[in-house]
Each structure stands twice: as structure tokens, then as C-alpha cells.
Amino acid sequence: MQKINNKLDLLRELMAQRQIQAYLVPHNDAHDSEYTSDSDERLAFISGFDGSAGIGLITNTIAYLWTDSRYYLQAAKQLETGWELQKQEPGVPTWVQYAKANLQGQVIGYDPLLISHKLKISRRNSLQVTEFRAINENLIDLIWTNKPQDSIAEVMIHDLEYHQYPTSQKISQIFESLKQNEANSILISKLDQIAWVLNLRGTDIKFNPLFKSYLYLRDDNTGTLYINPAKVNEQVRQYLTENKIEIKPILDVFNEKFIQTAVTPSEINDRLIEQVEDPINLNACPIELLKAIKNEREIQGFKESHIRDGAALVHYLGWLEKQLLDGVELDEFQAAEVLAKYRYKQNRNMGLSFDSISSSGANAAIVHYHPTENNKSQINPNHIYLIDSGGQYLDGTTDVTRTYHFTKPTIEEKNAYTRVLLGNLDIERLKWPKKSKIHGGDIDVLARRWLWEANLDYGHGTGHGVGYFLNVHEGPHAINKYTTEVFKPGMIVSNEPGYYEEGKFGIRIENLILCVQLNAQFYGFQNLTYCPYDRNLINLDLMSPRDKNYVDQYHTLVRDTLLPLMQEQTAKDWLIKMTEPL
């Protein structure tokens, strides 16, 4: 008999042995993380697609991947033989709709560690006559040869000097928020929430300073951290003891019984919920809002880290333009590596906050494109260049996008760029009565209206929350039409409208902005990002005198702030040139 070596064939054999007709493969880990460790990249292993959002459904005859518009072009390039892309857009059935129409009376298997309890209930109710069955062994793991091992790197203490927010105070605030729920304990599985509460950081997930664990807290300020003990050195062990947190092996959490404990069904996985008797279900974990509102020390850290990050970016951009105009051939990956080195030189830098999106020409139209050693293009100085990048610092997390053209852009490119810029500025300049309780769903249209005027648009949200030396994406606030979390002073959100012309170019301009109280009655935003816009791409005919003056004021601030930090003449010259008055 011929040996079966195709991954899908091997998976289908295991499905037949377990008497299931379909198998669900989400891009998830046991902690509902957006970005996952290498050992959790099961969807990438089985399909070839390594984007951060997607879900696979495999039957005996089909292997479908559903993902959103950020990843259509990437998925089309990466999906292996036997797979078919299903776009998450009107007119295309979701995987649930597909299953209802085509898998009636059949069994869909899933790993209960990889789906939240709330999602399981929702999907089971939606599927109706199709059985949704938990399979406690992951079938992808059974065929994944040379599967990466979980990291055993030690966790570190995030020193109090950087945040002035002790763990004991955080736990007290959590239970103050839970008073109305009459909960005296809470079980937490989201990794950034655990890292935030305990003021610890790790390296289990690339770009995200997190460590795999579960955390159980009681209202007497005691708790249990479930973690691989090898990751806890003596200093951290002593720190946890001082904070009344005991340590147990991570898998012990599945042997415990938690009684009348608060859980968030949309976050806790469907396997762990089995350990909770009479759970107190929360609509939202109170940690999310506590974590989102930065205190004075954290805001100071964000401001200072963004200045250092801006210095790194300007050094890079000055170097890049000179190289390209001198005729040096550079590819997108090489360039991104140079930018990383400039960031690593900065004080308190702990690495990058995500894979740099260094993209030239048509690649810039792929929203979450990132070059690799094996998948890259030459940077063409006659095409648009988009760089979306960020750094992790002990005193902040950065995320900034700039788009440049190093020679002569087309009028189409200039018009699109200017409309994107105007949308960005309209969000940044907004102020509103605090009694109005404005949220991201209210203001998303401001970022788009200049594009809509020219019958243009973009398919992603306009902004996301950002963690403090934590995840570059966090909630609960955001700027998109679906978000209802009201903005409060101390919240930081990205402001990143864009425009993408498939096969030609992409434009995005992103700053991080801080919600501030402007006076007794009004709130507004303050820009934290320091990096010039591209004067070469601005169509001044589309700009009002007020717009031009606003950009000039920003450029003066950028020049005055960063020029003393420029260590290379090329960077100084570029910064001065790019911040000349419009």
C-alpha cells in the first residue's frame, strides 16, 4: 500500500478513526490570543497560511480557509494544494452557514482548548442538526512532525519604576469592579491580562511579552499562578510569594475545582470551563478596562518611548532614501532588518512589537504583508513604499505607519495619500463633550469621509488599543463601526486610515493618539508619534490653510524634538528636508 504523506490525507484518516466527518482548525491557542507561539500555529502547519486571523474547515472532500479582507492576497499566495479561500464578506457563506447547508446530520470535531466557551455555545446552537463534538486530543498535533516545543524561557519582573502600579493594588481594583457580581474569586486565561496583573513579562510569543499560564485570584489578595515551574526563577518566585501568589504546574489547572468563580465565557476556553462549578459569567473581564486606562507614569513612558522610537525611524528613513537614490539595490527584508537594528539601539528597547510591514509597490496593497528571507521584493524608488512597524520598550509599546515616494508620484497616488492624511488629521483633531460618551463607532466615518468623497475606501478598522509593554493590539476600545466602548482619558488608540489599490500601491498613515481631558467639559486626542509625513505625496490643492498649518506645526514639533537625537548627518538632513513648511 502506498504510504500517505499528504497532511490533509493524514488528518482525514484520523477523522475517520474518530468517526467525525469534519474538523475545525481555528487560528487560536488555549488563551484566546491573537498572536500565537510557534507551537500553536496549527492552521499555518496544515494550510500554509500564517496570517493572524482565520479558521479552517476540513471534510473528506474540501479544505476551506475563511479569513478577512486584510489577508485575501496573502492567503491566495500561501494556501497549499487542496485548500480554497473563502472570503469573509457579504454573499460568501460563513463556515457555520456552509456546515448547516452541507453537513446536516454529520459530526464536526474541535479541540475544546482552542475555542472559547461562549463561541462553542453559539456555534452549537447555530449548527442545530449538525453535531459539534469536542475532541480532547488535537488531531493536528498528532500529524505535526518536528512540532516546535513550548518555550521554557524565564519570566521577568516589570519593575515598578516603569508603571507605579503594584499587583496588590491591581487585584483590589479587580474585585472592586466585581462587587456588583458578588464574586470573591476570578479565573483568568488571557495572557496579557495575567502579565498585566502580576507585573511580569515573558517571551513565549514572538513580539508579545507574554508567558503561557492561567491565574486564579481571590478577594483576599491571594492567588495561584499555573505555569511551567521551570520558567520561574528564584527572584520571581520570591516576588510572587511577597504578593501572596502560589505557583502550580500549568496542567494542574485542569485538576482543580473552582466554585462560584467569575469567568468571562468569551475568553475562557471550552475545556477549562469544565473545572468551574456554578460559574459567575461576566460579559467583559474588568481587567480589560483597567489595563486600557493608562496612569500618569505609563503615559509618561508612552511619550518618552515614542520619542526614542521616532529617532530610530527617522535614522532608518534617512538612510533608506539615500541608499535608494544612490542606486543601491535593497529588498524589503534587508531594509526591515536595518530598521530593527536602529530600534534595538534605543534605550529600554526589548525588541519589535510585530513583524515589520516593509512593502514596495503592489506589496503595499497587501494590508498585513511582511517580507521574509524567502518572500521579498526589491524596493523600487519609483514606487510607493509603506513601512508599518513598532517596538517594545520597558516604558511603552509603539506602532507607526508611514508611506513615502522617493521620486515622482502619480497624481492618483498623491490624491489618495492626501485623502488618507486628511482622515487621519480629522480623527486626531476631534474634540467632544465628555457627557456625549463618544466611542470608536461614532468617529470611524471621520477617517473615511475624504476617501468616500472620491469613491474610495479601505476594508480594515481605523484604530485599535495598544498595551503598555504588552500586546500591540488590545481592547476594549477601538475605532471601527462595531465598537461601543466609550473613550476615557488615559486610553491610547491607533489612528490608521489607508487606501489600497490591488496590484499597484498601498497607503496607510498611522499614529498612536492618547485620549485626554482638554478642559472641564471636553475630551480630545493628543498625538504621541514623532515621524514626518511625506511632503512629496501631499496634494496641496486638497488641503485647507488650516490643514497646512496643522501639518507644519506637527513637523516643527517633530524636528525640534528629534533633531538633537540624530547621530547621523544623513538622518539630520532628511529630517530637516521633510519638516520644511508646506
XYZ file of C-alpha atoms in Angstrom, residues 57-373:
317
model
C -12.736 23.528 7.990
C -11.717 20.146 6.583
C -14.007 17.363 5.387
C -13.310 14.319 3.228
C -13.773 16.421 0.105
C -12.925 20.049 0.925
C -10.452 22.136 2.898
C -11.684 25.704 3.206
C -9.999 28.690 4.866
C -12.086 31.676 5.952
C -10.279 34.958 6.587
C -10.964 38.695 6.344
C -10.024 41.309 3.767
C -6.659 42.099 5.393
C -5.452 38.660 4.320
C -7.106 37.880 0.969
C -3.980 38.478 -1.104
C -1.708 36.805 1.444
C -3.926 33.719 1.692
C -4.188 33.417 -2.073
C -0.386 33.277 -2.231
C 0.199 30.963 0.724
C -2.556 28.322 0.683
C -1.245 24.885 -0.196
C -2.675 22.431 -2.713
C -6.092 21.174 -1.678
C -7.127 24.380 0.061
C -9.600 27.004 -1.105
C -10.016 30.564 0.186
C -13.432 31.676 1.410
C -13.628 35.449 1.822
C -15.396 36.826 4.873
C -17.672 39.221 3.053
C -21.342 39.577 2.120
C -22.522 36.895 -0.262
C -19.970 34.303 0.886
C -21.339 31.731 3.386
C -19.554 31.638 6.743
C -18.198 28.272 7.856
C -21.279 27.869 10.054
C -23.614 28.565 7.124
C -21.628 26.172 4.968
C -21.857 23.468 7.625
C -25.612 23.949 8.087
C -26.164 23.628 4.348
C -23.761 20.763 3.630
C -23.053 18.797 6.818
C -26.505 18.072 8.238
C -26.517 15.018 10.461
C -22.711 14.866 10.467
C -20.175 15.488 13.222
C -17.744 18.429 13.322
C -14.841 17.853 15.697
C -12.955 20.618 17.506
C -10.288 20.980 20.176
C -12.050 22.484 23.249
C -8.813 24.224 24.278
C -8.913 26.340 21.139
C -12.481 27.643 21.226
C -13.999 29.881 23.877
C -16.925 28.555 25.845
C -19.199 31.318 24.546
C -18.249 30.577 20.952
C -18.893 26.864 21.471
C -22.405 27.539 22.783
C -23.108 29.945 19.919
C -21.832 27.570 17.231
C -23.602 24.551 18.703
C -26.892 26.468 18.745
C -26.368 27.742 15.199
C -25.454 24.349 13.747
C -28.664 22.732 15.092
C -28.809 19.320 13.376
C -25.036 19.102 12.947
C -23.195 17.766 15.994
C -20.350 19.908 17.338
C -18.142 17.464 19.248
C -15.140 18.164 21.497
C -12.069 16.019 20.744
C -9.672 16.326 23.686
C -6.588 15.397 21.657
C -5.619 17.833 18.931
C -5.571 15.986 15.605
C -3.156 18.452 14.002
C -0.628 17.779 16.770
C -0.818 14.049 16.039
C 0.458 14.545 12.466
C 2.749 17.523 13.109
C 6.250 16.117 12.795
C 9.014 18.281 14.282
C 6.415 20.377 16.100
C 8.083 23.270 17.950
C 8.249 22.913 21.719
C 6.807 25.454 24.122
C 9.340 27.957 25.396
C 10.832 27.457 28.856
C 12.418 30.922 28.932
C 12.183 32.544 32.356
C 9.652 35.269 33.068
C 10.845 38.691 34.251
C 9.530 41.292 36.657
C 8.333 44.527 35.047
C 9.829 46.924 37.558
C 7.557 49.241 39.498
C 9.521 52.303 38.321
C 8.017 51.881 34.853
C 4.353 51.772 35.854
C 3.873 52.677 39.569
C 1.009 50.185 39.773
C 1.611 47.370 42.321
C -0.013 43.977 41.845
C -1.827 44.211 45.183
C -3.478 47.456 44.052
C -4.499 45.901 40.747
C -6.088 42.887 42.465
C -8.017 45.184 44.822
C -9.344 47.163 41.856
C -10.382 43.978 40.064
C -12.529 42.874 42.989
C -13.891 46.377 43.467
C -15.120 46.085 39.862
C -16.593 42.642 40.627
C -18.617 43.783 43.663
C -21.844 44.022 41.694
C -21.336 40.420 40.556
C -20.832 39.254 44.166
C -17.757 37.304 43.047
C -14.974 36.555 45.527
C -12.704 34.829 43.001
C -11.847 35.044 39.315
C -10.183 32.661 36.841
C -8.131 34.358 34.111
C -6.715 32.752 30.960
C -5.851 35.749 28.718
C -2.081 36.073 28.743
C -1.846 39.861 28.551
C -4.292 40.167 31.451
C -2.165 37.821 33.560
C 1.061 39.646 32.666
C -0.566 42.988 33.498
C -1.986 41.912 36.868
C 1.253 40.307 38.064
C 3.606 42.901 36.529
C 5.503 40.064 34.874
C 6.597 39.671 31.270
C 7.824 36.721 29.173
C 8.976 35.656 25.728
C 6.674 32.748 24.852
C 5.099 34.525 21.875
C 7.161 36.418 19.327
C 6.740 40.207 19.666
C 4.332 39.806 22.620
C 5.987 39.860 26.077
C 3.796 37.089 27.450
C 4.120 33.701 29.144
C 1.722 30.742 28.977
C -0.201 30.418 32.209
C -3.547 30.606 33.993
C -4.273 32.770 37.034
C -6.778 32.262 39.859
C -7.334 35.233 42.174
C -9.280 35.547 45.443
C -10.633 38.721 47.004
C -8.301 38.367 49.993
C -5.462 39.367 47.609
C -4.153 35.806 47.290
C -3.998 33.632 44.201
C -2.469 30.788 42.223
C -0.390 31.068 39.067
C -0.466 27.926 36.925
C 2.753 27.930 34.911
C 5.654 25.703 33.938
C 7.774 25.969 37.142
C 10.959 25.932 35.047
C 10.026 29.437 33.873
C 10.064 30.880 37.403
C 13.492 31.774 38.794
C 14.171 32.416 42.468
C 13.750 36.187 42.159
C 10.327 35.857 40.532
C 9.323 33.113 42.960
C 10.159 35.405 45.890
C 8.291 38.276 44.221
C 5.178 36.116 43.781
C 5.408 34.905 47.388
C 5.523 38.503 48.583
C 2.371 39.112 46.543
C 0.661 36.036 48.070
C 0.628 34.156 44.747
C 1.419 30.447 44.920
C 2.841 28.553 41.921
C 1.499 25.296 40.483
C 2.300 23.431 37.238
C 0.201 24.736 34.364
C -1.685 21.486 33.696
C -2.783 21.313 37.346
C -5.457 23.867 36.490
C -7.364 21.040 34.781
C -7.372 19.018 38.025
C -8.816 21.809 40.185
C -12.397 22.624 41.048
C -13.289 26.308 41.107
C -16.613 27.066 42.820
C -18.717 30.161 42.082
C -15.780 31.788 40.359
C -16.054 34.686 37.939
C -15.147 33.809 34.351
C -15.511 35.542 31.006
C -17.125 32.963 28.665
C -15.929 34.825 25.561
C -12.310 34.385 26.725
C -12.072 31.163 28.721
C -11.627 28.023 26.638
C -14.306 25.353 26.477
C -12.095 22.778 28.211
C -11.231 24.924 31.227
C -14.846 25.920 31.887
C -15.473 22.291 32.881
C -13.422 22.909 36.034
C -15.767 25.685 37.223
C -18.865 24.818 39.270
C -21.653 27.419 39.254
C -19.585 29.965 37.329
C -20.354 33.673 37.626
C -20.374 34.684 33.972
C -19.049 38.129 33.068
C -19.910 39.983 29.874
C -16.437 41.518 29.951
C -13.412 40.967 32.157
C -12.827 44.072 34.323
C -9.080 43.765 33.710
C -9.535 44.893 30.085
C -10.784 48.351 31.054
C -8.374 48.735 33.978
C -5.490 47.828 31.664
C -6.687 50.161 28.902
C -6.682 53.329 31.011
C -3.028 54.226 31.447
C -1.878 56.016 34.603
C 0.387 59.071 34.690
C 3.622 57.059 34.787
C 2.518 54.867 31.891
C 1.506 57.912 29.828
C 4.894 59.454 30.532
C 6.518 56.197 29.397
C 4.497 56.154 26.191
C 5.564 59.714 25.399
C 9.242 59.077 26.106
C 9.422 55.742 24.274
C 7.749 57.269 21.224
C 10.431 59.947 21.013
C 13.188 57.315 21.061
C 11.232 55.204 18.578
C 10.783 58.214 16.300
C 14.550 58.771 16.371
C 15.103 55.177 15.233
C 12.573 55.525 12.429
C 13.993 58.810 11.139
C 17.528 57.386 11.148
C 16.216 54.490 9.091
C 14.213 56.552 6.620
C 17.067 58.977 6.016
C 19.401 56.040 5.399
C 16.877 54.260 3.146
C 16.191 57.236 0.886
C 19.903 57.929 0.404
C 20.622 54.275 -0.423
C 17.830 54.104 -2.980
C 18.644 57.423 -4.653
C 22.319 56.446 -4.804
C 21.276 53.401 -6.819
C 21.874 50.780 -4.112
C 19.640 47.729 -4.580
C 17.748 46.805 -1.440
C 14.969 44.330 -0.834
C 12.120 44.780 1.644
C 13.505 42.235 4.099
C 17.009 43.748 4.150
C 15.524 47.160 4.816
C 13.316 45.903 7.654
C 16.364 44.310 9.290
C 18.165 47.674 9.227
C 15.167 49.359 10.865
C 15.163 46.680 13.579
C 18.833 47.400 14.325
C 18.099 51.100 14.736
C 15.332 50.216 17.200
C 17.497 47.767 19.145
C 19.980 50.606 19.780
C 17.355 52.633 21.618
C 17.345 52.822 25.392
C 14.951 50.360 27.101
C 14.151 48.567 23.837
C 13.022 44.956 24.296
C 12.544 44.049 20.622
C 9.870 44.646 17.994
C 6.141 44.764 18.662
C 5.240 42.894 15.449
C 6.744 41.792 12.144
C 7.639 44.936 10.212
C 5.466 45.519 7.148
C 8.159 46.751 4.756
C 6.438 46.851 1.377
C 7.134 48.325 -2.034
C 4.659 48.968 -4.835
C 1.976 46.314 -5.180
C 3.060 44.610 -1.940
C 1.954 47.701 -0.039
C -1.616 46.893 -1.089
C -1.422 43.678 0.981
C -2.533 45.059 4.342
C -0.640 42.615 6.578
C 2.178 41.750 4.198
C 5.572 41.236 5.758
C 8.698 40.225 3.860
C 10.781 37.203 4.766
C 14.134 35.951 3.564
